[in-house]
Short mmCIF file of C-alpha atoms (C1' of nucleotides) in Angstrom, two decimals:
data_model
loop_
_atom_site.label_atom_id
_atom_site.label_comp_id
_atom_site.label_asym_id
_atom_site.label_seq_id
_atom_site.Cartn_x
_atom_site.Cartn_y
_atom_site.Cartn_z
CA MET S 1 17.88 19.84 -21.06
CA PRO S 2 17.42 19.99 -24.77
CA TYR S 3 14.78 22.55 -25.66
CA LEU S 4 13.12 21.61 -28.93
CA THR S 5 11.27 24.24 -30.92
CA THR S 6 11.10 22.81 -34.42
CA ALA S 7 8.41 20.43 -35.58
CA SER S 8 10.83 18.01 -37.17
CA LYS S 9 12.92 17.59 -34.03
CA ILE S 10 9.84 17.22 -31.85
CA ASP S 11 8.30 14.57 -34.09
CA GLN S 12 11.63 12.81 -34.16
CA ILE S 13 11.94 12.55 -30.37
CA VAL S 14 8.27 11.57 -30.08
CA ALA S 15 8.97 8.71 -32.46
CA GLU S 16 11.80 7.58 -30.20
CA TYR S 17 9.58 7.78 -27.14
CA THR S 18 7.19 5.23 -28.64
CA LYS S 19 9.76 2.58 -27.65
CA ALA S 20 9.84 3.70 -24.01
CA LYS S 21 8.31 1.63 -21.23
CA THR S 22 7.72 4.54 -18.88
CA LEU S 23 7.79 8.31 -19.39
CA TRP S 24 7.70 11.01 -16.73
CA ILE S 25 5.76 13.95 -18.12
CA ASP S 26 4.77 17.45 -17.06
CA THR S 27 3.16 20.29 -18.99
CA GLU S 28 3.07 24.05 -18.78
CA VAL S 29 -0.04 25.92 -19.80
CA ALA S 30 -0.42 29.50 -20.96
CA ASP S 31 -3.53 31.54 -20.09
CA TYR S 32 -4.54 28.93 -17.53
CA ASN S 33 -7.00 31.32 -15.93
CA SER S 34 -8.80 32.12 -19.16
CA ARG S 35 -11.53 30.34 -21.03
CA ASN S 36 -9.01 29.13 -23.61
CA PRO S 37 -5.87 27.80 -21.97
CA ARG S 38 -3.09 26.91 -24.41
CA LEU S 39 -0.57 24.14 -23.98
CA SER S 40 2.86 25.74 -23.94
CA LEU S 41 5.38 23.04 -23.11
CA ILE S 42 5.47 19.29 -22.78
CA GLN S 43 8.43 18.14 -20.69
CA VAL S 44 9.40 14.50 -21.01
CA LEU S 45 11.91 12.43 -19.07
CA ASP S 46 12.66 8.83 -20.09
CA ASP S 47 15.34 7.99 -17.52
CA PRO S 48 14.32 8.34 -13.86
CA GLU S 49 17.92 8.09 -12.67
CA ASP S 50 18.93 11.23 -14.54
CA MET S 51 19.32 14.17 -12.19
CA SER S 52 21.32 16.39 -14.52
CA GLY S 53 18.44 17.20 -16.80
CA ASP S 54 20.24 15.89 -19.87
CA ARG S 55 17.41 13.45 -20.42
CA VAL S 56 14.61 15.95 -19.99
CA PHE S 57 13.38 17.20 -23.34
CA LEU S 58 11.28 20.35 -23.46
CA LEU S 59 8.87 20.24 -26.38
CA ASP S 60 7.65 23.68 -27.34
CA VAL S 61 4.12 23.13 -28.60
CA LEU S 62 2.63 26.60 -28.15
CA ASP S 63 -0.08 27.05 -30.81
CA GLN S 64 1.03 23.85 -32.54
CA PRO S 65 -2.05 21.61 -32.36
CA ASP S 66 -0.59 19.19 -34.94
CA LEU S 67 2.41 18.47 -32.73
CA VAL S 68 0.17 17.93 -29.72
CA ALA S 69 -2.12 15.67 -31.74
CA ASN S 70 0.84 13.61 -32.83
CA PHE S 71 2.08 13.33 -29.23
CA ILE S 72 -1.37 12.16 -28.14
CA GLN S 73 -1.55 9.65 -30.97
CA GLN S 74 1.95 8.25 -30.53
CA ILE S 75 2.32 8.37 -26.76
CA MET S 76 -0.83 9.15 -24.78
CA VAL S 77 -3.23 6.60 -26.27
CA ASN S 78 -0.58 3.86 -26.39
CA PRO S 79 -1.41 1.40 -23.59
CA ASP S 80 2.11 -0.05 -23.64
CA ILE S 81 3.78 3.15 -22.44
CA GLU S 82 3.25 4.12 -18.81
CA LYS S 83 2.87 7.88 -18.44
CA VAL S 84 3.59 9.33 -15.01
CA PHE S 85 2.23 12.74 -13.99
CA HIS S 86 1.63 14.62 -10.79
CA HIS S 87 -2.09 15.42 -10.68
CA ALA S 88 -2.50 13.59 -13.97
CA SER S 89 -6.11 14.62 -14.51
CA TYR S 90 -5.05 18.22 -15.10
CA ASP S 91 -2.36 17.52 -17.70
CA VAL S 92 -4.28 14.71 -19.37
CA LYS S 93 -7.13 17.15 -20.06
CA PHE S 94 -4.79 18.75 -22.58
CA LEU S 95 -3.31 15.48 -23.77
CA GLY S 96 -6.05 13.31 -25.15
CA ASP S 97 -8.32 13.39 -22.10
CA LYS S 98 -10.40 10.20 -22.01
CA LYS S 99 -8.48 8.60 -24.86
CA ALA S 100 -5.28 8.52 -22.79
CA ARG S 101 -4.24 5.09 -21.53
CA ASN S 102 -1.85 3.75 -18.89
CA ILE S 103 -1.64 6.89 -16.77
CA THR S 104 0.01 6.92 -13.35
CA CYS S 105 -0.68 9.77 -10.98
CA THR S 106 1.82 10.43 -8.20
CA LEU S 107 -0.71 12.62 -6.40
CA GLU S 108 -3.10 9.68 -6.17
CA ILE S 109 -0.38 7.31 -5.00
CA ALA S 110 0.75 9.79 -2.34
CA LYS S 111 -2.76 10.33 -1.00
CA LYS S 112 -3.30 6.59 -0.63
CA ILE S 113 -0.27 6.19 1.62
CA PRO S 114 -1.30 6.36 5.29
CA TYR S 115 -0.49 9.66 6.95
CA TYR S 116 1.84 8.18 9.55
CA LEU S 117 4.07 6.81 6.80
CA LEU S 118 4.06 10.07 4.86
CA PRO S 119 3.33 12.93 7.26
CA VAL S 120 3.15 15.95 4.97
CA PRO S 121 1.16 19.18 5.32
CA ASN S 122 0.00 18.90 1.68
CA TYR S 123 0.60 16.83 -1.43
CA GLN S 124 2.08 19.43 -3.73
CA LEU S 125 4.94 18.14 -5.85
CA LYS S 126 7.25 20.64 -4.17
CA THR S 127 6.38 19.35 -0.71
CA LEU S 128 6.80 15.71 -1.69
CA ALA S 129 10.13 16.45 -3.37
CA THR S 130 11.35 18.20 -0.23
CA VAL S 131 10.16 15.64 2.30
CA LEU S 132 10.70 12.44 0.34
CA CYS S 133 13.76 13.22 -1.74
CA ASN S 134 15.53 15.94 0.24
CA PHE S 135 15.40 18.52 -2.51
CA HIS S 136 15.66 22.02 -1.10
CA TYR S 137 15.27 25.56 -2.34
CA ILE S 138 12.57 24.62 -4.79
CA ASP S 139 11.35 27.78 -6.47
CA LYS S 140 7.75 27.62 -7.63
CA GLN S 141 7.52 31.24 -8.74
CA ALA S 142 7.73 30.33 -12.42
CA GLN S 143 4.66 28.12 -12.08
CA THR S 144 2.26 31.02 -12.46
CA SER S 145 4.41 33.01 -14.86
CA ASP S 146 3.43 33.82 -18.43
CA TRP S 147 3.92 30.61 -20.38
CA GLY S 148 2.57 32.24 -23.50
CA GLN S 149 5.58 34.53 -23.93
CA ARG S 150 8.49 33.73 -26.23
CA PRO S 151 11.32 33.50 -25.63
CA LEU S 152 10.84 31.85 -22.26
CA THR S 153 13.08 33.14 -19.49
CA GLU S 154 15.92 31.13 -18.05
CA GLU S 155 13.93 30.69 -14.84
CA GLN S 156 11.02 29.23 -16.75
CA ILE S 157 13.25 26.75 -18.57
CA ASP S 158 14.91 25.71 -15.31
CA TYR S 159 11.58 25.30 -13.61
CA ALA S 160 10.19 23.25 -16.49
CA TYR S 161 12.94 20.65 -16.56
CA LEU S 162 13.36 20.49 -12.78
CA ASP S 163 9.70 19.63 -12.37
CA CYS S 164 10.24 16.48 -14.43
CA ILE S 165 13.19 15.47 -12.30
CA TYR S 166 11.25 16.02 -9.08
CA LEU S 167 8.43 14.00 -10.57
CA ALA S 168 10.59 10.97 -11.36
CA GLN S 169 12.33 11.07 -7.98
CA VAL S 170 9.07 11.50 -6.06
CA HIS S 171 7.60 8.65 -8.06
CA LYS S 172 10.50 6.38 -7.14
CA CYS S 173 10.23 7.20 -3.41
CA LEU S 174 6.48 6.76 -3.45
CA LEU S 175 6.76 3.29 -4.96
CA GLU S 176 9.19 2.31 -2.20
CA LEU S 177 6.90 3.68 0.51
CA GLN S 178 3.96 2.00 -1.12
CA SER S 179 5.57 -1.43 -1.08
CA GLU S 180 6.60 -0.98 2.55
CA GLY S 181 3.08 -0.05 3.55
CA ASP S 182 1.43 -2.85 1.65
CA PRO S 183 2.94 -6.21 2.62
CA ALA S 184 1.37 -9.49 1.53
CA PRO S 185 -1.19 -10.52 4.18
CA GLU S 186 0.12 -14.11 3.96
CA ALA S 187 3.55 -12.98 5.08
CA GLU S 188 2.49 -10.68 7.92
CA ASP S 189 3.78 -11.33 11.42
CA LEU S 190 0.60 -11.39 13.48
CA ILE S 191 2.44 -11.38 16.78
CA ALA S 192 4.39 -8.27 15.87
CA LEU S 193 1.26 -6.55 14.57
CA ASN S 194 -0.69 -7.31 17.74
CA LEU S 195 2.20 -6.14 19.85
CA ARG S 196 2.44 -2.85 18.00
CA TYR S 197 -1.30 -2.42 18.31
CA THR S 198 -1.32 -2.87 22.07
CA GLN S 199 1.69 -0.58 22.33
CA ILE S 200 -0.11 2.39 20.80
CA GLU S 201 -3.72 1.60 21.71
CA GLU S 202 -3.61 3.36 25.08
CA GLN S 203 -2.00 6.52 23.65
CA TRP S 204 -4.50 6.48 20.85
CA LYS S 205 -7.43 6.30 23.27
CA LEU S 206 -6.04 9.12 25.36
CA LEU S 207 -5.35 11.37 22.41
CA ASN S 208 -8.50 10.52 20.54
CA SER S 209 -10.79 11.16 23.48
CA GLU S 210 -9.09 14.45 24.23
CA VAL S 211 -9.23 15.65 20.64
CA GLU S 212 -12.92 14.84 20.42
CA HIS S 213 -13.60 16.46 23.75
CA LEU S 214 -11.73 19.61 22.74
CA GLN S 215 -13.62 19.83 19.46
CA GLU S 216 -16.93 19.64 21.28
CA ARG S 217 -15.94 22.26 23.80
CA ILE S 218 -14.55 24.64 21.19
CA LYS S 219 -17.68 24.26 19.12
CA LYS S 220 -19.99 24.93 22.03
CA ALA S 221 -17.84 27.83 23.25
CA MET S 222 -17.76 29.48 19.82
CA GLN S 223 -21.52 29.12 19.51
CA ALA S 224 -22.15 30.46 22.98
CA GLN S 225 -19.76 33.37 22.53
CA ASN S 226 -20.88 34.17 18.99
CA VAL S 227 -17.41 33.72 17.55
CA SER S 228 -17.45 32.43 13.97
CA GLU S 229 -13.71 32.42 13.41
CA THR S 230 -10.49 32.10 15.34
CA SER S 231 -7.00 31.69 13.97
CA PHE S 232 -7.50 27.93 14.29
CA PHE S 233 -11.13 27.27 13.42
CA LYS S 234 -14.04 28.44 11.40
CA LEU S 235 -17.57 27.70 12.56
CA THR S 236 -20.32 27.57 9.99
CA ALA S 237 -23.96 26.67 10.25
CA TYR S 238 -25.87 25.19 7.38
CA GLU S 239 -29.36 24.01 6.68
CA ARG S 240 -30.05 20.47 5.70
CA LYS S 241 -33.24 19.42 4.09
CA THR S 242 -34.72 16.07 3.38
CA VAL S 243 -37.70 15.85 1.09
CA LYS S 244 -40.15 13.11 1.96
CA ALA S 245 -43.41 11.85 0.50
CA GLN S 246 -45.89 9.21 1.50
CA PHE S 247 -45.14 5.96 -0.27
CA LEU S 248 -48.76 5.32 -1.25
CA GLU S 249 -49.14 8.79 -2.70
CA LEU S 250 -45.95 8.41 -4.69
CA ALA S 251 -47.00 5.00 -6.00
CA ARG S 252 -50.37 6.36 -7.10
CA LEU S 253 -48.79 9.35 -8.80
CA VAL S 254 -46.36 7.20 -10.76
CA GLN S 255 -49.19 4.93 -11.84
CA SER S 256 -51.70 7.61 -12.78
CA GLN S 257 -49.16 9.70 -14.67
CA GLY S 258 -47.58 6.66 -16.28
CA LEU S 259 -44.16 7.91 -15.20
CA ASN S 260 -41.02 6.04 -16.14
CA PHE S 261 -39.94 5.80 -12.56
CA ASP S 262 -38.60 2.48 -11.36
CA PHE S 263 -35.75 1.35 -9.16
CA SER S 264 -35.17 -1.16 -6.41
CA ILE S 265 -35.51 -0.23 -2.79
CA THR S 266 -34.08 -2.12 0.14
CA LEU S 267 -36.65 -4.14 1.99
CA THR S 268 -35.33 -3.86 5.51
CA GLN S 269 -36.00 -6.57 8.02
CA LYS S 270 -38.80 -4.46 9.44
CA LEU S 271 -40.43 -4.05 6.04
CA GLN S 272 -40.10 -7.77 5.37
CA LYS S 273 -41.78 -8.52 8.68
CA ASP S 274 -44.59 -6.05 7.98
CA LEU S 275 -45.18 -7.52 4.53
CA GLY S 276 -45.34 -11.03 5.94
CA GLY S 277 -46.58 -13.59 3.42
CA ASN S 278 -47.19 -10.92 0.78
CA LEU S 279 -43.47 -10.84 0.29
CA GLU S 280 -43.70 -14.02 -1.75
CA GLN S 281 -45.65 -12.20 -4.45
CA LEU S 282 -42.66 -9.97 -5.16
CA SER S 283 -39.77 -10.95 -7.35
CA VAL S 284 -37.06 -9.87 -4.96
CA GLU S 285 -33.40 -9.63 -5.84
CA ILE S 286 -31.16 -10.84 -3.08
CA ASP S 287 -27.64 -9.52 -2.76
CA THR S 288 -25.35 -11.47 -0.49
CA SER S 289 -22.00 -10.25 0.68
CA ASN S 290 -19.59 -11.26 3.36
CA SER S 291 -17.94 -8.83 5.66
CA TRP S 292 -15.36 -9.33 8.33
CA ARG S 293 -15.29 -7.78 11.75
CA LEU S 294 -12.33 -7.28 14.00
CA THR S 295 -13.30 -7.33 17.68
CA PRO S 296 -10.66 -6.57 20.28
CA LYS S 297 -10.73 -9.01 23.18
CA ASN S 298 -10.64 -7.64 26.68
CA GLN S 299 -7.56 -9.35 28.08
CA GLU S 300 -8.29 -8.66 31.77
CA SER S 301 -11.87 -9.87 31.95
CA ASN S 302 -10.84 -12.96 30.01
CA SER S 303 -8.38 -14.01 32.65
CA GLU S 304 -10.88 -13.22 35.40
CA ASN S 305 -13.39 -15.59 33.88
CA GLU S 306 -10.97 -18.45 33.86
"C1'" DT H 1 -10.01 30.32 -13.31
"C1'" DC H 2 -11.72 25.48 -13.72
"C1'" DT H 3 -13.18 21.10 -11.81
"C1'" DA H 4 -13.15 16.22 -10.48
"C1'" DA H 5 -12.07 13.98 -6.57
"C1'" DC H 6 -12.04 13.83 -1.83
"C1'" DA H 7 -12.66 14.54 3.07
"C1'" DC H 8 -15.55 15.66 6.62
"C1'" DA H 9 -19.70 16.39 9.62
"C1'" DG H 10 -24.08 15.29 10.78
"C1'" DT H 11 -28.30 12.37 10.56
"C1'" DG H 12 -30.71 8.26 10.54
"C1'" DG H 13 -30.96 3.64 9.90
"C1'" DT H 14 -29.55 -1.71 10.19
"C1'" DC H 15 -27.95 -5.47 12.68
"C1'" DG H 16 -25.29 -8.33 15.75
"C1'" DT H 17 -23.68 -8.61 20.61
"C1'" DT H 18 -24.29 -8.26 25.37
"C1'" DG H 19 -26.47 -7.99 29.80
"C1'" DT H 20 -30.64 -8.35 32.40
"C1'" DA A 1 -37.66 -11.05 25.26
"C1'" DC A 2 -35.84 -6.59 25.26
"C1'" DA A 3 -32.99 -2.43 25.62
"C1'" DA A 4 -28.56 -0.47 25.17
"C1'" DC A 5 -24.56 -0.26 22.62
"C1'" DG A 6 -21.44 0.13 18.89
"C1'" DA A 7 -19.81 -0.88 14.25
"C1'" DC A 8 -21.03 0.19 9.95
"C1'" DC A 9 -23.40 2.20 5.97
"C1'" DA A 10 -26.05 5.49 2.99
"C1'" DC A 11 -27.05 9.92 2.17
"C1'" DT A 12 -26.91 15.23 2.13
"C1'" DG A 13 -24.36 19.14 1.98
"C1'" DT A 14 -20.03 21.94 2.58
"C1'" DG A 15 -15.45 22.90 1.80
"C1'" DT A 16 -10.66 21.96 0.12
"C1'" DT A 17 -7.15 20.53 -3.00
"C1'" DA A 18 -4.05 20.10 -7.02
"C1'" DG A 19 -2.36 21.41 -11.50
"C1'" DA A 20 -0.64 26.31 -14.79
#
DNA sequence: TCTAACACAGTGGTCGTTGT
DNA sequence: ACAACGACCACTGTGTTAGA
């Protein structure tokens, strides 16, 4: 894991990265809990197969805004290079923010995968690396260490390059899971899908009804017994308010005050009926959309009817 | 510490289906 | 014709999560 500290070497590797198709990137930030966080390291991996760390370059950019600006200009805004991060929005804040293009976020991919395909307690990179890629003994202690100090400790360096490797591996596994979980509808086997559905439907009903029932009972019991917290649940009450006004009064106010206050409201079927013929005097906008409904058929009663 | 993005619960409403 | 039902949606407000 080459650790680059000089401007010339960093600019040189950045120039090489402009030819890359995909880069796996992570950053470390100093003073993250202050008003002025400083970018400390940019770690870049250009070969996802590399597990040795030889292809992870650590760019030391602490208090080097010119180097960061160059990285943003050459890499981040370039739409032809895919940049992969975990929780991209955090890192991208420091790397060009809204100007950044072609960003992939492994956190977002992971969260979109249905729970039963990826049953994890949380979506931290460490957890995903452990569950998906069988990495063990991941030490996250360095994460909150002082990234503003120089020289960095050996642990910090190890942590920094390992994170990139986890990232690329997690990304690879996520893409595989994603393609499994998202088959082309044209190619789906409807018989198999229906079979699987009927297989688990009964268990689902049993479990679902019991979970809901338990929630209700726990809620009522905690209220009745004045318990706001157990080791499993927290019960909180909150006030909801809805502010309402009479339509006529509002209309008059807007008119008399000459307020710039206009928007469309949905004319429900009831309102349309109440308006009757007067409706024709309004220039209504009509939105049409199609939606599809899946209705399970009751197999037993069907056969009875026949 | 920051912070956007989510997830969730609860309320109230629409609208089509179903049974009488 | 009408009520009951459920699927679905919009909206308010709370709380959690992930990164260093």
